Coordinates of C-alpha atoms in Angstrom, one line a residue:
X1 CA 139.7 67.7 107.8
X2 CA 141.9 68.6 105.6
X3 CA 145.1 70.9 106.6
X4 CA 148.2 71.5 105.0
X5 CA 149.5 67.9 105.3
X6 CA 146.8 66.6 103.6
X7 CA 146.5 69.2 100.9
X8 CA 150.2 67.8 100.3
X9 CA 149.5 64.5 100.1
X10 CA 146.5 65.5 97.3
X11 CA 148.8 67.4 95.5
X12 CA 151.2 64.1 95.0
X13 CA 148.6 61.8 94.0
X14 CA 146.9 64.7 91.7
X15 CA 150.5 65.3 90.1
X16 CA 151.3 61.6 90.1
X17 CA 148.3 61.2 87.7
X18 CA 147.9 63.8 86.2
X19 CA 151.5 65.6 85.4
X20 CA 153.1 65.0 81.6
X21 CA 149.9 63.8 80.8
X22 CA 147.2 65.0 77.9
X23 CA 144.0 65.8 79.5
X24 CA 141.1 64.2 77.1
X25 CA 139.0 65.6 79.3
X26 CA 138.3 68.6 81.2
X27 CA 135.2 69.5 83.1
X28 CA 134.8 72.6 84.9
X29 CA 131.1 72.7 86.9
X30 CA 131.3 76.0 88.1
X31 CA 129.1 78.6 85.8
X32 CA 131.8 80.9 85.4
X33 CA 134.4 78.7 83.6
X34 CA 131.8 75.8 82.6
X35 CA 132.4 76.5 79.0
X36 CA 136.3 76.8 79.4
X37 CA 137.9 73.9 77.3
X38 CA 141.5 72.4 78.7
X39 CA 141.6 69.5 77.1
X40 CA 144.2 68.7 74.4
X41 CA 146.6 70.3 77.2
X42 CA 149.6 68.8 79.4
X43 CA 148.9 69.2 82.5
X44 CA 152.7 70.5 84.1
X45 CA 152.3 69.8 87.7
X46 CA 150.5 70.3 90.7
X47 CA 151.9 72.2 93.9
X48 CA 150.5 72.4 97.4
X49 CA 150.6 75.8 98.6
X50 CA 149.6 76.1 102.0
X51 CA 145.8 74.9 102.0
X52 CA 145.6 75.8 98.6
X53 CA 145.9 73.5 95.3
X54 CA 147.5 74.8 92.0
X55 CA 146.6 72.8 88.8
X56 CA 149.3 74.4 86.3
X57 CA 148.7 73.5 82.5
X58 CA 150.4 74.3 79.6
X59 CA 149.4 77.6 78.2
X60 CA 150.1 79.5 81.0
X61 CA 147.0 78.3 82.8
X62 CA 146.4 77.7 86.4
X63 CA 143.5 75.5 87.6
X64 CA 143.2 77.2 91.8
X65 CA 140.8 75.0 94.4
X66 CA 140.8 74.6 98.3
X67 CA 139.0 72.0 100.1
X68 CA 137.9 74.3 103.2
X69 CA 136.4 71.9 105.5
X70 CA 135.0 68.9 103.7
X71 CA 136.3 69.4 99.9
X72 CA 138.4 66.5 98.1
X73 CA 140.0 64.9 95.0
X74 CA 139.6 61.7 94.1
X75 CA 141.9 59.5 91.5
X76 CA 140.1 57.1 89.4
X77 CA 141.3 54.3 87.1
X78 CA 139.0 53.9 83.9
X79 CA 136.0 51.6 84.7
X80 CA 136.6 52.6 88.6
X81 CA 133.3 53.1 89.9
X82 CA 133.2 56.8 91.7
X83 CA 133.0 56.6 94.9
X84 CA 133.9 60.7 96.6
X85 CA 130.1 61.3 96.7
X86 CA 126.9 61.9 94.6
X87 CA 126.9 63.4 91.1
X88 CA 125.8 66.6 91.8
X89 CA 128.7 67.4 94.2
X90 CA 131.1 67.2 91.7
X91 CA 132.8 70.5 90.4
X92 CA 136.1 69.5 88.4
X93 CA 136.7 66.6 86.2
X94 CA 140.3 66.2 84.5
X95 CA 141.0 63.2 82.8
X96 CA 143.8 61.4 80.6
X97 CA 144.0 58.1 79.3
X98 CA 145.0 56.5 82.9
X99 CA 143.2 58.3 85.7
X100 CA 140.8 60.5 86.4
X101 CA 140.7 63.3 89.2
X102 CA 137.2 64.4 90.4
X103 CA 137.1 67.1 93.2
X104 CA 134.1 66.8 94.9
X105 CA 132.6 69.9 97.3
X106 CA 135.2 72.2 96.3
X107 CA 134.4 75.3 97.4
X108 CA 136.9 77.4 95.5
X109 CA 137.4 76.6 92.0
X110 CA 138.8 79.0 89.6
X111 CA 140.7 79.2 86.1
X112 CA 143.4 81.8 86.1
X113 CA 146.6 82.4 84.4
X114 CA 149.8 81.3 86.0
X115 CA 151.5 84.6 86.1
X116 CA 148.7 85.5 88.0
X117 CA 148.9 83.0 90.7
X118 CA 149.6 85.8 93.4
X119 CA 146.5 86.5 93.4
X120 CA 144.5 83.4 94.7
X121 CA 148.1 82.9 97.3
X122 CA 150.0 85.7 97.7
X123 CA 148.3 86.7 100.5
X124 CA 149.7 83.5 102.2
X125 CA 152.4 83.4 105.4
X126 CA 155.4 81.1 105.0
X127 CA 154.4 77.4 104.0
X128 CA 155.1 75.2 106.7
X129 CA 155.7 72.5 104.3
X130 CA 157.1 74.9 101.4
X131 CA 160.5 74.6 100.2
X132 CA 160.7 78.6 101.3
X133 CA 160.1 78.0 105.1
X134 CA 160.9 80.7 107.2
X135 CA 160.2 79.8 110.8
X136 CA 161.6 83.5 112.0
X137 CA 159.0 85.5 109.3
X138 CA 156.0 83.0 110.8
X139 CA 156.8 83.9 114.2
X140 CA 157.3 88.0 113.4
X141 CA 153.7 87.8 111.8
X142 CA 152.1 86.1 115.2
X143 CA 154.0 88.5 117.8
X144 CA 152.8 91.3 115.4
X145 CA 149.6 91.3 117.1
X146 CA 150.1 90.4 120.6
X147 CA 146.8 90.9 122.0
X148 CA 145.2 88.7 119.4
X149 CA 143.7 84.6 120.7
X150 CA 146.4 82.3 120.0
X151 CA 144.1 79.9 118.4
X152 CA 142.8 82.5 116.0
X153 CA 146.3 83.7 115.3
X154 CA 147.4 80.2 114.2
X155 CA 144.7 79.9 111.8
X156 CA 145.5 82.9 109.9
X157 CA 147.1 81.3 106.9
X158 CA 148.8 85.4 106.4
X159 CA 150.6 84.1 109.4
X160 CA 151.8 81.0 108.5
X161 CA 150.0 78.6 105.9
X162 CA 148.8 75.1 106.5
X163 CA 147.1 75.2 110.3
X164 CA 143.7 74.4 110.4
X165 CA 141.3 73.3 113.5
X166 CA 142.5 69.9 113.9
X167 CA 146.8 71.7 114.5
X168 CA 145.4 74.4 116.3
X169 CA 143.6 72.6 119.3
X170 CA 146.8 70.2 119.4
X171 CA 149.4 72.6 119.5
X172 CA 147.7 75.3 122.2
X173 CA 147.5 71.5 124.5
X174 CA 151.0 71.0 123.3
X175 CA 151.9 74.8 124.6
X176 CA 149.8 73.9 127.5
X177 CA 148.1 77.0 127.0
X178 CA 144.1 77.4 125.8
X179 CA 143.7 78.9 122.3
X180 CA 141.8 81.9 123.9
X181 CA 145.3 83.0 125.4
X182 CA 146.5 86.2 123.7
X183 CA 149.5 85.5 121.9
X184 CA 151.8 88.1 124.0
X185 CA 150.8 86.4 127.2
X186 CA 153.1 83.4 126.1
X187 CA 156.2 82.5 128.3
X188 CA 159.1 84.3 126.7
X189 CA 160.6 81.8 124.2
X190 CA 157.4 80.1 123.9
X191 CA 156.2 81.1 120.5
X192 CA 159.5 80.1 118.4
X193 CA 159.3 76.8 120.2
X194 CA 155.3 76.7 118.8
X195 CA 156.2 77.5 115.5
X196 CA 158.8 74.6 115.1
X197 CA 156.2 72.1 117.0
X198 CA 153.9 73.1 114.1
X199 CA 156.8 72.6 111.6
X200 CA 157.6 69.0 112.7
X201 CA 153.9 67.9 113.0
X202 CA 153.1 69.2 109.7
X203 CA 156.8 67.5 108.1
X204 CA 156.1 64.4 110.0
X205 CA 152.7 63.6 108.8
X206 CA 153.0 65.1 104.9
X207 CA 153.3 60.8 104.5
X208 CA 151.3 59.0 107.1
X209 CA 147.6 58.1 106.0
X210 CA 146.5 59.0 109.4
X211 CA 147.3 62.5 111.0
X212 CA 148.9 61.9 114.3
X213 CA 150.3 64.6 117.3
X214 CA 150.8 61.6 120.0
X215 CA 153.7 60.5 118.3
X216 CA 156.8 62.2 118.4
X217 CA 158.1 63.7 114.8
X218 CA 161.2 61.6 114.0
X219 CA 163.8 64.5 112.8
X220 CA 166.1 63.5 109.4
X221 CA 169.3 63.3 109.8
X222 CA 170.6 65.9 108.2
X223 CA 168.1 68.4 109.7
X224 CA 169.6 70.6 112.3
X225 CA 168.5 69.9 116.2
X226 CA 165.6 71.2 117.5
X227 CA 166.0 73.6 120.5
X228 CA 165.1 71.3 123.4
X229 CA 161.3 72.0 125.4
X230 CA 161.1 73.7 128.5
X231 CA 158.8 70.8 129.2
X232 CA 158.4 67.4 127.9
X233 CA 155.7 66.4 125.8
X234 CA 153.1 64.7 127.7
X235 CA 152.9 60.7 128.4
X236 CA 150.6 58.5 127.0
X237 CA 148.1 56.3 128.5
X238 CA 146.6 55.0 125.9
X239 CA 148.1 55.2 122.2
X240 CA 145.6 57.2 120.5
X241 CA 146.2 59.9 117.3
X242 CA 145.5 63.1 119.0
X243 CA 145.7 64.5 122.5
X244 CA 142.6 66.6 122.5
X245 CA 140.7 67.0 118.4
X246 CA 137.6 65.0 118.5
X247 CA 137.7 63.7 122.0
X248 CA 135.3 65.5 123.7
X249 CA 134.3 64.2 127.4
X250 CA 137.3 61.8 127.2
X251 CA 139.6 61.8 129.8
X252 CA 142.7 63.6 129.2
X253 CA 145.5 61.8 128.0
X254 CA 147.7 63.2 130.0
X255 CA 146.0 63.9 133.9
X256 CA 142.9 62.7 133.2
X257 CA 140.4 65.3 133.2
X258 CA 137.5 65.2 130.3
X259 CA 138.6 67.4 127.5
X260 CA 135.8 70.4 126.8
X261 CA 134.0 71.5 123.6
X262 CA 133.4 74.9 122.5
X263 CA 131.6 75.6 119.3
X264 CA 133.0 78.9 117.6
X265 CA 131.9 79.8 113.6
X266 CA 131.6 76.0 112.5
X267 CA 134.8 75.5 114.3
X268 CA 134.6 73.0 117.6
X269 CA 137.9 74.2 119.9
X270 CA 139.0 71.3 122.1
X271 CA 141.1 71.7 125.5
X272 CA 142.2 70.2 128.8
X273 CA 140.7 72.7 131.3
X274 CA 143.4 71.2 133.8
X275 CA 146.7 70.8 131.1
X276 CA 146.3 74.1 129.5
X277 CA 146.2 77.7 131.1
X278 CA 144.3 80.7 130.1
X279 CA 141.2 82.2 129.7
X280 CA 138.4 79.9 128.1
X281 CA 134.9 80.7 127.1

């Protein structure tokens, strides 16, 4: 699913193809920009903002999409079969004389100009994996609404940008709190202390090729100490990726007790109803 660190990790390979390059072709399959034309243009770079993807080319042109929950880019090599899906699933086709990018399923695809980027992002919290993070802003915008679900609140990308499901169930366990909790109902301290677990989950996967939480974020050295937990991060039994996304019926990693499902707006919410406190469903 992808979340901010894998919108990251699209944006290198799409920039790593693409950027300084000529496109010789561009294919836009979206009705209202079908007939725009970008090829004969350098493509400048591409930039992860949040869960969004900006496309800049020269001109002043911006090329916006977000994957949502099943969306993707693919890089080709020329004579590399395509392989992200069937034809008609295709939206955007940019090509130079090494690679080719298809996104496939993109549910947001639009042309705009660059100096106009604000507004596909500007609506956007602080980027958890932005060169402009601001840990203090992202925890002002949650605590402004204290009575609103945790879970809900993290997925607000106004709030911060780059949490989807997947963070979201992993962090409330983390907390040790269910997502339904209201976010003033936290310990006191709790919620700065969330907001840096998110950082360091985010920063320590931008790389991996699989997402992990069950693995401890190894801190650079030159980045400042974190503030140390209350309480320890749980023990594993077994070594698995996540503590509670995708494991429904499992037993806990941590006491035991089969993790629980709830099905909310195309969005499955995982949780330990023994680990975490709060009200549930």
């Amino acid at each position: 699913m992808p979340e901010g660190d894998t919108v990251l990790q699209t944006a290198a390979r799409l920039h790593a193809a693409l950027a300084g390059r000529v496109l010789t072709e561009a294919d836009l399959r979206v009705p209202r920009f079908a007939t725009s034309d970008l090829s004969g243009r350098t493509v400048l770079d591409v930039t992860a903002r949040g869960k969004h993807l900006l496309t800049r080319v020269e001109g002043g042109l911006t090329l916006h999409s977000h994957l949502r929950m099943d969306g993707a880019w693919r890089v080709y090599t020329p004579g590399e079969r395509w392989r992200g899906g069937p034809g008609h699933q295709i939206r955007a086709v940019l090509a130079n004389t090494e690679h080719t990018a298809v996104g496939y399923r993109l549910p947001v695809l639009e042309l705009l100009r660059t100096s106009e980027e604000s507004r596909a992002v500007g609506h956007l919290g602080p980027d958890l994996l932005g060169p402009d993070w601001d840990p203090g802003a992202a925890v002002a915008r949650l605590a402004a609404t204290p009575d609103r679900p945790l879970g809900e609140a993290l997925l607000d990308q106004r709030n911060l940008a780059g949490i989807g499901n997947v963070y979201k169930c992993e962090l409330c366990f983390l907390a040790r709190v269910t997502p339904w909790l209201p976010v003033g109902a936290l310990p006191d301290g709790a919620l700065p202390r969330l907001v840096a677990l998110a950082h360091r989950l985010l920063d320590a996967n931008r790389y991996r090729p699989t997402r992990t939480t069950t693995v401890r974020a190894e801190r650079r050295p030159d980045a400042p100490a974190p503030a140390r937990p209350k309480r320890p991060l749980p023990p594993l039994r077994v070594q698995e990726p996540l503590y509670v996304y995708g494991r429904h019926r499992r037993p806990c990693l941590r006491c035991g007790t089969p993790i629980r499902k709830a099905d909310e707006a195309d969005r499955p919410t995982y949780w330990c109803p023994s680990c975490q406190a709060g009200p549930t469903p």
